[in-house]
Amino acid sequence: MSKRDYYEVLEVPKTATADEIKKAYRKMAIKYHPDKNPGDKEAEEKFKEAAEAYDVLSDPNKRQRYDQFGHAGMGGNGGFSGGGMSMDDIFSHFGDIFGGGGFGGFGSFFGGGGGGQRRRQNRGSDLRVTVKLSLSDVVNGVQKKIKVRRDVACSCCNGTGAKDSNSYNTCSNCRGTGYVTRITNTMLGQMQSSAPCPNCQGEGRTIVNKCTECGGEGVIQKEEVVTIDIPAGVADGMELSMRGAGNAARRGGIAGDLRILVREEEHPDLTRDGNDLIYDLFLSMPDAILGTTAEIPTVDGKVKIKIDKGTQSGKMLRLRGKGIPDVNGYGRGDLLVNIQIWTPQDISSDEAKLVEKLKASPNFDPMGSKNQSFFEKIKNHFS
């Protein structure tokens, strides 16, 4: 089943502002929230779908890639497409959109003012790498293996940072909730808000005996090999992402993402223009006059094409389907052969005499083509 358009999911136009997108997501999240729709799997999927759409459209960089390349521009593991976020991920990422004081009856999920607040989850930082691709990689898609040095969960304490399960104390400041409540007097009366506890950083507990391997951080640095699937049709400057492939979070939580910047290497013969490829074919005057065959390089190997006699310089031949696949799967571009007639700069005296004889012939008078209509010239140019 294909993904729905993110703007359609949130019911906003493509010109929607960041504030309009935020309001639309809040509306959808309230409508399909699991607390409001207990046991309703369809509502839960719509809740996740709305969070997925907001994850992309609320981020200027992700939104720009999505507007340009669609779902494929988010990468094979980008956004939520690599298996999706759990409900915990969604609440941890976007709970603050509803304000510190919660909303309605959903404080248990979004950090409301009551005692049933959800403990804050840490999130690891993102990693960024650059991947260089050949034109063949771009056309066919490729799997790349790269080494990255990143934070991973400590195997000694399973990422908790504690020596064992008995090495914790409930935070005395927040009493284990992970949040502290503040009451502020305003012109409109008392306003209540909550924020992560500064004593335990929102974890609700403190470590008494730290893990000796990681020093209580819950993570250690390690070099690992990551496999990246690059889809066909990507472009230079596109950024893909792999959710959860970044740094692990301190003392448990959600790992960051691995962001992959695509850099496309120049091809020695072919130039990219969108999904089309352009090749400049230089012909000698005799070949242009008499006609010939020529070998044209493509990404998949060389092909032979026929050059008609009397071919003019600047004529463009089109080899359909020999270009780059569209990153969204909408067909494939063409290979355009731009013909240029090669004019020698140094010739011998004998060659000069032959050219002088040809010059006198009416067939070599360029004004003889004046009778050709403008539309015929255009037709011949692109045939």
mmCIF file of C-alpha atoms in Angstrom:
data_model
loop_
_atom_site.group_PDB
_atom_site.id
_atom_site.type_symbol
_atom_site.label_atom_id
_atom_site.label_comp_id
_atom_site.label_asym_id
_atom_site.label_seq_id
_atom_site.Cartn_x
_atom_site.Cartn_y
_atom_site.Cartn_z
ATOM 1 C CA MET A 1 0.000 0.000 0.000
ATOM 2 C CA SER A 2 1.481 3.331 -1.066
ATOM 3 C CA LYS A 3 1.935 6.152 1.403
ATOM 4 C CA ARG A 4 -0.508 9.045 1.385
ATOM 5 C CA ASP A 5 0.690 12.547 0.651
ATOM 6 C CA TYR A 6 1.810 14.161 3.918
ATOM 7 C CA TYR A 7 -0.124 17.377 3.201
ATOM 8 C CA GLU A 8 -3.233 15.288 2.579
ATOM 9 C CA VAL A 9 -2.708 13.447 5.872
ATOM 10 C CA LEU A 10 -2.673 16.696 7.863
ATOM 11 C CA GLU A 11 -5.317 18.277 5.604
ATOM 12 C CA VAL A 12 -3.226 21.364 4.857
ATOM 13 C CA PRO A 13 -2.200 22.979 1.535
ATOM 14 C CA LYS A 14 1.397 22.788 0.317
ATOM 15 C CA THR A 15 1.716 26.491 1.104
ATOM 16 C CA ALA A 16 0.878 25.938 4.792
ATOM 17 C CA THR A 17 3.018 27.785 7.316
ATOM 18 C CA ALA A 18 4.881 26.049 10.133
ATOM 19 C CA ASP A 19 2.255 27.243 12.608
ATOM 20 C CA GLU A 20 -0.591 25.918 10.444
ATOM 21 C CA ILE A 21 1.139 22.529 10.182
ATOM 22 C CA LYS A 22 1.632 22.414 13.947
ATOM 23 C CA LYS A 23 -2.038 23.232 14.593
ATOM 24 C CA ALA A 24 -3.175 20.647 12.040
ATOM 25 C CA TYR A 25 -1.050 17.940 13.655
ATOM 26 C CA ARG A 26 -2.340 18.816 17.109
ATOM 27 C CA LYS A 27 -5.890 18.507 15.819
ATOM 28 C CA MET A 28 -5.198 15.076 14.263
ATOM 29 C CA ALA A 29 -3.316 13.824 17.330
ATOM 30 C CA ILE A 30 -6.211 14.749 19.616
ATOM 31 C CA LYS A 31 -8.740 13.155 17.256
ATOM 32 C CA TYR A 32 -6.918 9.822 16.918
ATOM 33 C CA HIS A 33 -5.133 9.658 20.296
ATOM 34 C CA PRO A 34 -5.084 6.107 21.781
ATOM 35 C CA ASP A 35 -6.592 7.368 25.062
ATOM 36 C CA LYS A 36 -9.592 8.660 23.138
ATOM 37 C CA ASN A 37 -9.854 5.575 20.913
ATOM 38 C CA PRO A 38 -8.960 2.573 23.116
ATOM 39 C CA GLY A 39 -8.500 -0.640 21.146
ATOM 40 C CA ASP A 40 -9.113 1.089 17.797
ATOM 41 C CA LYS A 41 -6.278 -0.081 15.521
ATOM 42 C CA GLU A 42 -7.353 2.162 12.652
ATOM 43 C CA ALA A 43 -7.231 5.239 14.885
ATOM 44 C CA GLU A 44 -3.799 4.180 16.150
ATOM 45 C CA GLU A 45 -2.497 3.908 12.555
ATOM 46 C CA LYS A 46 -3.901 7.334 11.725
ATOM 47 C CA PHE A 47 -2.260 8.694 14.868
ATOM 48 C CA LYS A 48 1.096 7.300 13.714
ATOM 49 C CA GLU A 49 0.499 8.516 10.143
ATOM 50 C CA ALA A 50 -0.133 12.054 11.385
ATOM 51 C CA ALA A 51 3.050 11.935 13.476
ATOM 52 C CA GLU A 52 4.994 10.748 10.432
ATOM 53 C CA ALA A 53 3.667 13.607 8.336
ATOM 54 C CA TYR A 54 4.446 16.138 11.051
ATOM 55 C CA ASP A 55 7.956 14.741 11.529
ATOM 56 C CA VAL A 56 8.740 15.605 7.902
ATOM 57 C CA LEU A 57 6.737 18.790 7.321
ATOM 58 C CA SER A 58 7.796 20.452 10.584
ATOM 59 C CA ASP A 59 11.479 20.129 9.659
ATOM 60 C CA PRO A 60 12.479 22.704 6.975
ATOM 61 C CA ASN A 61 15.199 20.467 5.496
ATOM 62 C CA LYS A 62 13.014 17.351 5.396
ATOM 63 C CA ARG A 63 10.105 19.343 3.991
ATOM 64 C CA GLN A 64 12.273 20.764 1.199
ATOM 65 C CA ARG A 65 13.460 17.264 0.226
ATOM 66 C CA TYR A 66 9.909 15.921 0.382
ATOM 67 C CA ASP A 67 8.541 18.756 -1.792
ATOM 68 C CA GLN A 68 11.262 18.097 -4.379
ATOM 69 C CA PHE A 69 11.488 14.301 -4.384
ATOM 70 C CA GLY A 70 8.383 12.994 -2.619
ATOM 71 C CA HIS A 71 8.504 9.944 -0.343
ATOM 72 C CA ALA A 72 11.557 8.540 -2.156
ATOM 73 C CA GLY A 73 13.509 11.643 -1.180
ATOM 74 C CA MET A 74 13.259 10.614 2.476
ATOM 75 C CA GLY A 75 15.487 7.614 1.757
ATOM 76 C CA GLY A 76 14.953 3.904 2.190
ATOM 77 C CA ASN A 77 15.182 4.312 5.949
ATOM 78 C CA GLY A 78 14.302 7.967 6.149
ATOM 79 C CA GLY A 79 11.494 9.493 8.118
ATOM 80 C CA PHE A 80 9.276 6.717 9.414
ATOM 81 C CA SER A 81 9.615 4.578 6.285
ATOM 82 C CA GLY A 82 12.192 2.251 7.783
ATOM 83 C CA GLY A 83 9.682 0.505 10.001
ATOM 84 C CA GLY A 84 8.122 3.467 11.806
ATOM 85 C CA MET A 85 8.297 4.924 15.264
ATOM 86 C CA SER A 86 6.819 3.254 18.273
ATOM 87 C CA MET A 87 4.228 5.083 20.325
ATOM 88 C CA ASP A 88 6.962 5.862 22.858
ATOM 89 C CA ASP A 89 9.039 7.470 20.107
ATOM 90 C CA ILE A 90 6.128 9.669 19.048
ATOM 91 C CA PHE A 91 5.335 10.817 22.574
ATOM 92 C CA SER A 92 9.006 11.493 23.291
ATOM 93 C CA HIS A 93 9.540 13.448 20.067
ATOM 94 C CA PHE A 94 6.342 15.448 19.860
ATOM 95 C CA GLY A 95 4.791 15.482 23.335
ATOM 96 C CA ASP A 96 5.899 19.056 23.952
ATOM 97 C CA ILE A 97 3.790 20.296 21.039
ATOM 98 C CA PHE A 98 0.818 20.235 23.410
ATOM 99 C CA GLY A 99 2.476 22.411 26.023
ATOM 100 C CA GLY A 100 3.946 21.658 29.411
ATOM 101 C CA GLY A 101 0.551 21.550 31.077
ATOM 102 C CA GLY A 102 -0.803 18.770 28.911
ATOM 103 C CA PHE A 103 -4.222 18.893 27.284
ATOM 104 C CA GLY A 104 -7.596 17.386 27.957
ATOM 105 C CA GLY A 105 -7.415 13.927 29.516
ATOM 106 C CA PHE A 106 -4.161 13.000 27.841
ATOM 107 C CA GLY A 107 -1.708 14.260 30.452
ATOM 108 C CA SER A 108 -0.527 10.711 31.063
ATOM 109 C CA PHE A 109 1.067 10.713 27.630
ATOM 110 C CA PHE A 110 2.091 14.290 27.001
ATOM 111 C CA GLY A 111 3.443 15.420 30.342
ATOM 112 C CA GLY A 112 0.310 16.860 31.905
ATOM 113 C CA GLY A 113 0.145 18.363 35.329
ATOM 114 C CA GLY A 114 -0.981 15.200 37.129
ATOM 115 C CA GLY A 115 1.048 12.491 38.815
ATOM 116 C CA GLY A 116 0.701 10.103 35.876
ATOM 117 C CA GLN A 117 3.217 11.904 33.735
ATOM 118 C CA ARG A 118 5.433 9.994 31.404
ATOM 119 C CA ARG A 119 9.130 10.113 32.166
ATOM 120 C CA ARG A 120 11.249 12.033 29.756
ATOM 121 C CA GLN A 121 13.205 9.949 27.256
ATOM 122 C CA ASN A 122 16.671 10.913 26.139
ATOM 123 C CA ARG A 123 17.507 11.096 22.456
ATOM 124 C CA GLY A 124 20.934 10.540 20.963
ATOM 125 C CA SER A 125 22.463 13.049 18.586
ATOM 126 C CA ASP A 126 22.413 12.658 14.809
ATOM 127 C CA LEU A 127 25.463 11.715 12.771
ATOM 128 C CA ARG A 128 26.235 13.106 9.325
ATOM 129 C CA VAL A 129 28.259 11.424 6.598
ATOM 130 C CA THR A 130 28.938 12.156 2.937
ATOM 131 C CA VAL A 131 28.655 9.427 0.304
ATOM 132 C CA LYS A 132 30.204 9.851 -3.141
ATOM 133 C CA LEU A 133 28.331 8.175 -5.985
ATOM 134 C CA SER A 134 29.285 7.463 -9.566
ATOM 135 C CA LEU A 135 26.764 8.020 -12.342
ATOM 136 C CA SER A 136 26.316 4.245 -12.504
ATOM 137 C CA ASP A 137 25.438 4.220 -8.779
ATOM 138 C CA VAL A 138 22.860 6.959 -9.373
ATOM 139 C CA VAL A 139 21.251 5.176 -12.323
ATOM 140 C CA ASN A 140 21.133 1.678 -10.848
ATOM 141 C CA GLY A 141 20.965 2.352 -7.121
ATOM 142 C CA VAL A 142 23.655 0.951 -4.858
ATOM 143 C CA GLN A 143 24.362 -0.459 -1.432
ATOM 144 C CA LYS A 144 27.244 1.241 0.359
ATOM 145 C CA LYS A 145 29.088 0.045 3.449
ATOM 146 C CA ILE A 146 30.746 2.804 5.460
ATOM 147 C CA LYS A 147 32.579 2.972 8.770
ATOM 148 C CA VAL A 148 31.165 5.311 11.376
ATOM 149 C CA ARG A 149 32.370 6.012 14.886
ATOM 150 C CA ARG A 150 29.384 6.479 17.130
ATOM 151 C CA ASP A 151 28.044 6.100 20.650
ATOM 152 C CA VAL A 152 26.528 2.672 21.287
ATOM 153 C CA ALA A 153 24.804 1.288 24.373
ATOM 154 C CA CYS A 154 27.267 -0.045 26.928
ATOM 155 C CA SER A 155 27.133 -3.846 26.869
ATOM 156 C CA CYS A 156 28.202 -4.086 30.512
ATOM 157 C CA CYS A 157 25.152 -2.251 31.901
ATOM 158 C CA ASN A 158 22.853 -2.577 28.857
ATOM 159 C CA GLY A 159 22.906 1.190 28.457
ATOM 160 C CA THR A 160 21.505 2.000 31.896
ATOM 161 C CA GLY A 161 24.703 3.520 33.305
ATOM 162 C CA ALA A 162 24.145 1.715 36.615
ATOM 163 C CA LYS A 163 26.173 -1.109 38.127
ATOM 164 C CA ASP A 164 23.048 -3.220 38.649
ATOM 165 C CA SER A 165 19.293 -2.949 39.157
ATOM 166 C CA ASN A 166 19.776 -2.064 42.820
ATOM 167 C CA SER A 167 21.959 0.950 42.047
ATOM 168 C CA TYR A 168 19.133 3.497 41.768
ATOM 169 C CA ASN A 169 17.378 5.901 44.076
ATOM 170 C CA THR A 170 14.072 7.590 43.312
ATOM 171 C CA CYS A 171 14.716 11.262 42.644
ATOM 172 C CA SER A 172 13.768 13.212 45.770
ATOM 173 C CA ASN A 173 13.155 16.399 43.820
ATOM 174 C CA CYS A 174 10.448 15.097 41.467
ATOM 175 C CA ARG A 175 9.529 11.957 43.447
ATOM 176 C CA GLY A 176 10.126 9.754 40.439
ATOM 177 C CA THR A 177 7.869 11.566 37.959
ATOM 178 C CA GLY A 178 10.752 13.116 36.002
ATOM 179 C CA TYR A 179 8.980 16.494 35.999
ATOM 180 C CA VAL A 180 8.597 19.390 38.389
ATOM 181 C CA THR A 181 5.559 21.633 38.484
ATOM 182 C CA ARG A 182 5.771 25.393 38.707
ATOM 183 C CA ILE A 183 2.951 27.815 39.540
ATOM 184 C CA THR A 184 3.257 31.374 38.254
ATOM 185 C CA ASN A 185 1.025 34.286 39.273
ATOM 186 C CA THR A 186 -0.166 36.325 36.290
ATOM 187 C CA MET A 187 -2.797 38.965 35.559
ATOM 188 C CA LEU A 188 -5.159 36.167 34.581
ATOM 189 C CA GLY A 189 -4.536 34.188 37.726
ATOM 190 C CA GLN A 190 -2.250 31.290 38.524
ATOM 191 C CA MET A 191 -0.681 29.418 35.600
ATOM 192 C CA GLN A 192 0.652 25.913 36.094
ATOM 193 C CA SER A 193 3.409 24.434 33.952
ATOM 194 C CA SER A 194 5.765 21.494 34.153
ATOM 195 C CA ALA A 195 9.354 20.969 33.039
ATOM 196 C CA PRO A 196 11.927 18.148 33.190
ATOM 197 C CA CYS A 197 13.421 17.791 36.629
ATOM 198 C CA PRO A 198 16.863 19.479 36.742
ATOM 199 C CA ASN A 199 18.088 17.055 39.381
ATOM 200 C CA CYS A 200 17.590 13.834 37.383
ATOM 201 C CA GLN A 201 17.239 15.361 33.886
ATOM 202 C CA GLY A 202 13.721 13.968 33.606
ATOM 203 C CA GLU A 203 14.647 10.331 34.333
ATOM 204 C CA GLY A 204 12.851 10.145 37.667
ATOM 205 C CA ARG A 205 15.742 8.409 39.382
ATOM 206 C CA THR A 206 19.404 8.897 40.181
ATOM 207 C CA ILE A 207 22.272 6.424 39.960
ATOM 208 C CA VAL A 208 23.983 5.502 43.210
ATOM 209 C CA ASN A 209 26.592 3.038 41.887
ATOM 210 C CA LYS A 210 27.737 3.822 38.351
ATOM 211 C CA CYS A 211 28.824 1.268 35.765
ATOM 212 C CA THR A 212 32.630 1.098 35.779
ATOM 213 C CA GLU A 213 32.783 0.460 32.025
ATOM 214 C CA CYS A 214 30.979 3.602 30.847
ATOM 215 C CA GLY A 215 31.268 5.744 33.986
ATOM 216 C CA GLY A 216 27.489 6.001 34.322
ATOM 217 C CA GLU A 217 26.921 7.433 30.841
ATOM 218 C CA GLY A 218 25.338 4.275 29.463
ATOM 219 C CA VAL A 219 27.198 4.637 26.146
ATOM 220 C CA ILE A 220 30.674 3.959 24.813
ATOM 221 C CA GLN A 221 32.250 4.935 21.486
ATOM 222 C CA LYS A 222 32.690 2.236 18.909
ATOM 223 C CA GLU A 223 33.536 2.030 15.212
ATOM 224 C CA GLU A 224 30.937 0.105 13.245
ATOM 225 C CA VAL A 225 30.166 -0.701 9.620
ATOM 226 C CA VAL A 226 26.789 0.594 8.462
ATOM 227 C CA THR A 227 25.049 -0.581 5.291
ATOM 228 C CA ILE A 228 23.247 2.171 3.387
ATOM 229 C CA ASP A 229 20.761 1.459 0.609
ATOM 230 C CA ILE A 230 20.868 4.285 -1.944
ATOM 231 C CA PRO A 231 17.790 4.346 -4.220
ATOM 232 C CA ALA A 232 18.171 4.916 -7.958
ATOM 233 C CA GLY A 233 17.675 8.470 -9.185
ATOM 234 C CA VAL A 234 19.117 10.393 -6.237
ATOM 235 C CA ALA A 235 20.672 13.777 -6.988
ATOM 236 C CA ASP A 236 23.717 15.683 -5.833
ATOM 237 C CA GLY A 237 22.962 17.509 -2.584
ATOM 238 C CA MET A 238 20.090 15.234 -1.554
ATOM 239 C CA GLU A 239 20.129 14.159 2.092
ATOM 240 C CA LEU A 240 18.879 10.723 3.080
ATOM 241 C CA SER A 241 18.412 9.536 6.630
ATOM 242 C CA MET A 242 18.461 6.250 8.528
ATOM 243 C CA ARG A 243 16.392 6.414 11.679
ATOM 244 C CA GLY A 244 18.102 5.095 14.775
ATOM 245 C CA ALA A 245 21.508 4.689 13.122
ATOM 246 C CA GLY A 246 23.038 7.700 14.883
ATOM 247 C CA ASN A 247 24.403 8.016 18.411
ATOM 248 C CA ALA A 248 22.755 6.015 21.184
ATOM 249 C CA ALA A 249 21.113 8.045 23.939
ATOM 250 C CA ARG A 250 22.704 8.379 27.365
ATOM 251 C CA ARG A 251 21.268 5.901 29.845
ATOM 252 C CA GLY A 252 18.664 4.541 27.465
ATOM 253 C CA GLY A 253 16.204 6.262 25.154
ATOM 254 C CA ILE A 254 15.981 6.827 21.426
ATOM 255 C CA ALA A 255 19.049 6.692 19.200
ATOM 256 C CA GLY A 256 19.667 9.597 16.833
ATOM 257 C CA ASP A 257 19.579 9.347 13.054
ATOM 258 C CA LEU A 258 22.316 8.898 10.484
ATOM 259 C CA ARG A 259 22.049 11.598 7.829
ATOM 260 C CA ILE A 260 23.644 10.842 4.472
ATOM 261 C CA LEU A 261 24.602 13.679 2.121
ATOM 262 C CA VAL A 262 24.788 12.566 -1.514
ATOM 263 C CA ARG A 263 27.658 13.837 -3.647
ATOM 264 C CA GLU A 264 27.583 12.863 -7.318
ATOM 265 C CA GLU A 265 30.916 12.452 -9.106
ATOM 266 C CA GLU A 266 31.301 13.899 -12.604
ATOM 267 C CA HIS A 267 31.203 11.458 -15.524
ATOM 268 C CA PRO A 268 34.021 11.836 -18.089
ATOM 269 C CA ASP A 269 31.619 11.849 -21.066
ATOM 270 C CA LEU A 270 28.043 12.380 -19.866
ATOM 271 C CA THR A 271 26.499 15.475 -18.316
ATOM 272 C CA ARG A 272 23.375 15.272 -16.162
ATOM 273 C CA ASP A 273 20.427 17.585 -16.760
ATOM 274 C CA GLY A 274 17.650 16.553 -14.360
ATOM 275 C CA ASN A 275 16.827 12.985 -15.335
ATOM 276 C CA ASP A 276 18.317 13.392 -18.813
ATOM 277 C CA LEU A 277 21.911 12.800 -19.833
ATOM 278 C CA ILE A 278 23.708 14.821 -22.506
ATOM 279 C CA TYR A 279 26.568 13.648 -24.702
ATOM 280 C CA ASP A 280 28.443 15.939 -27.098
ATOM 281 C CA LEU A 281 29.250 14.045 -30.306
ATOM 282 C CA PHE A 282 31.864 15.689 -32.507
ATOM 283 C CA LEU A 283 31.666 14.733 -36.204
ATOM 284 C CA SER A 284 34.106 15.445 -38.974
ATOM 285 C CA MET A 285 32.749 17.368 -41.958
ATOM 286 C CA PRO A 286 32.995 14.350 -44.295
ATOM 287 C CA ASP A 287 31.002 12.179 -41.821
ATOM 288 C CA ALA A 288 28.381 14.889 -41.414
ATOM 289 C CA ILE A 289 28.100 15.240 -45.182
ATOM 290 C CA LEU A 290 28.147 11.555 -46.155
ATOM 291 C CA GLY A 291 26.569 10.044 -43.036
ATOM 292 C CA THR A 292 28.129 7.443 -40.759
ATOM 293 C CA THR A 293 27.635 5.368 -37.612
ATOM 294 C CA ALA A 294 28.939 6.425 -34.219
ATOM 295 C CA GLU A 295 29.447 4.772 -30.844
ATOM 296 C CA ILE A 296 27.740 6.574 -27.981
ATOM 297 C CA PRO A 297 28.674 5.911 -24.337
ATOM 298 C CA THR A 298 25.815 5.190 -21.937
ATOM 299 C CA VAL A 299 25.850 4.220 -18.290
ATOM 300 C CA ASP A 300 25.158 0.603 -19.276
ATOM 301 C CA GLY A 301 27.747 0.429 -22.075
ATOM 302 C CA LYS A 302 28.220 1.727 -25.598
ATOM 303 C CA VAL A 303 25.521 1.782 -28.275
ATOM 304 C CA LYS A 304 25.764 2.469 -32.008
ATOM 305 C CA ILE A 305 23.624 5.078 -33.691
ATOM 306 C CA LYS A 306 23.183 6.049 -37.339
ATOM 307 C CA ILE A 307 24.102 9.547 -38.460
ATOM 308 C CA ASP A 308 22.138 10.617 -41.538
ATOM 309 C CA LYS A 309 23.940 12.317 -44.379
ATOM 310 C CA GLY A 310 23.724 16.070 -44.345
ATOM 311 C CA THR A 311 23.451 16.225 -40.547
ATOM 312 C CA GLN A 312 23.690 19.793 -39.269
ATOM 313 C CA SER A 313 25.744 20.992 -36.312
ATOM 314 C CA GLY A 314 23.550 21.487 -33.238
ATOM 315 C CA LYS A 315 21.130 18.712 -34.139
ATOM 316 C CA MET A 316 19.936 16.786 -31.086
ATOM 317 C CA LEU A 317 19.277 13.050 -31.227
ATOM 318 C CA ARG A 318 17.224 11.483 -28.452
ATOM 319 C CA LEU A 319 17.828 7.959 -27.136
ATOM 320 C CA ARG A 320 14.718 7.317 -25.079
ATOM 321 C CA GLY A 321 15.021 5.598 -21.706
ATOM 322 C CA LYS A 322 18.814 5.814 -21.619
ATOM 323 C CA GLY A 323 18.869 8.501 -18.920
ATOM 324 C CA ILE A 324 18.354 8.422 -15.147
ATOM 325 C CA PRO A 325 15.365 6.789 -13.388
ATOM 326 C CA ASP A 326 13.069 9.187 -11.566
ATOM 327 C CA VAL A 327 13.661 8.922 -7.824
ATOM 328 C CA ASN A 328 9.886 8.615 -7.278
ATOM 329 C CA GLY A 329 9.597 5.836 -9.857
ATOM 330 C CA TYR A 330 7.941 7.914 -12.581
ATOM 331 C CA GLY A 331 9.758 6.606 -15.636
ATOM 332 C CA ARG A 332 13.267 7.301 -16.823
ATOM 333 C CA GLY A 333 14.992 10.167 -18.586
ATOM 334 C CA ASP A 334 16.604 10.143 -22.042
ATOM 335 C CA LEU A 335 20.110 10.394 -23.432
ATOM 336 C CA LEU A 336 20.424 13.459 -25.662
ATOM 337 C CA VAL A 337 23.169 13.375 -28.282
ATOM 338 C CA ASN A 338 24.249 16.895 -29.156
ATOM 339 C CA ILE A 339 25.966 16.859 -32.556
ATOM 340 C CA GLN A 340 28.798 19.289 -33.186
ATOM 341 C CA ILE A 341 30.630 19.525 -36.540
ATOM 342 C CA TRP A 342 34.372 19.621 -36.021
ATOM 343 C CA THR A 343 36.125 22.340 -38.022
ATOM 344 C CA PRO A 344 39.894 21.732 -38.446
ATOM 345 C CA GLN A 345 42.089 24.725 -37.650
ATOM 346 C CA ASP A 346 45.250 23.653 -39.496
ATOM 347 C CA ILE A 347 45.077 22.106 -42.972
ATOM 348 C CA SER A 348 47.641 21.445 -45.683
ATOM 349 C CA SER A 349 47.837 23.353 -48.969
ATOM 350 C CA ASP A 350 46.346 20.381 -50.866
ATOM 351 C CA GLU A 351 43.444 20.225 -48.425
ATOM 352 C CA ALA A 352 42.941 23.965 -48.823
ATOM 353 C CA LYS A 353 42.669 23.569 -52.602
ATOM 354 C CA LEU A 354 40.011 20.863 -52.208
ATOM 355 C CA VAL A 355 38.023 23.093 -49.852
ATOM 356 C CA GLU A 356 38.263 25.973 -52.335
ATOM 357 C CA LYS A 357 36.771 23.748 -55.045
ATOM 358 C CA LEU A 358 33.948 22.686 -52.729
ATOM 359 C CA LYS A 359 33.322 26.292 -51.745
ATOM 360 C CA ALA A 360 32.390 27.102 -55.336
ATOM 361 C CA SER A 361 29.667 24.437 -55.381
ATOM 362 C CA PRO A 362 26.106 25.656 -54.684
ATOM 363 C CA ASN A 363 25.612 22.622 -52.389
ATOM 364 C CA PHE A 364 28.087 24.191 -49.987
ATOM 365 C CA ASP A 365 26.314 27.533 -49.918
ATOM 366 C CA PRO A 366 24.617 27.875 -46.466
ATOM 367 C CA MET A 367 22.138 30.336 -47.945
ATOM 368 C CA GLY A 368 20.644 27.441 -49.880
ATOM 369 C CA SER A 369 18.816 26.421 -46.699
ATOM 370 C CA LYS A 370 16.963 29.743 -46.456
ATOM 371 C CA ASN A 371 13.923 28.224 -48.108
ATOM 372 C CA GLN A 372 13.506 25.817 -45.175
ATOM 373 C CA SER A 373 10.710 26.986 -42.871
ATOM 374 C CA PHE A 374 11.283 27.790 -39.226
ATOM 375 C CA PHE A 375 9.129 24.827 -38.130
ATOM 376 C CA GLU A 376 11.038 22.410 -40.374
ATOM 377 C CA LYS A 377 14.313 23.563 -38.796
ATOM 378 C CA ILE A 378 12.902 22.996 -35.308
ATOM 379 C CA LYS A 379 11.602 19.570 -36.337
ATOM 380 C CA ASN A 380 14.981 18.548 -37.758
ATOM 381 C CA HIS A 381 16.763 19.888 -34.683
ATOM 382 C CA PHE A 382 14.914 17.611 -32.276
ATOM 383 C CA SER A 383 14.343 14.581 -34.511
#
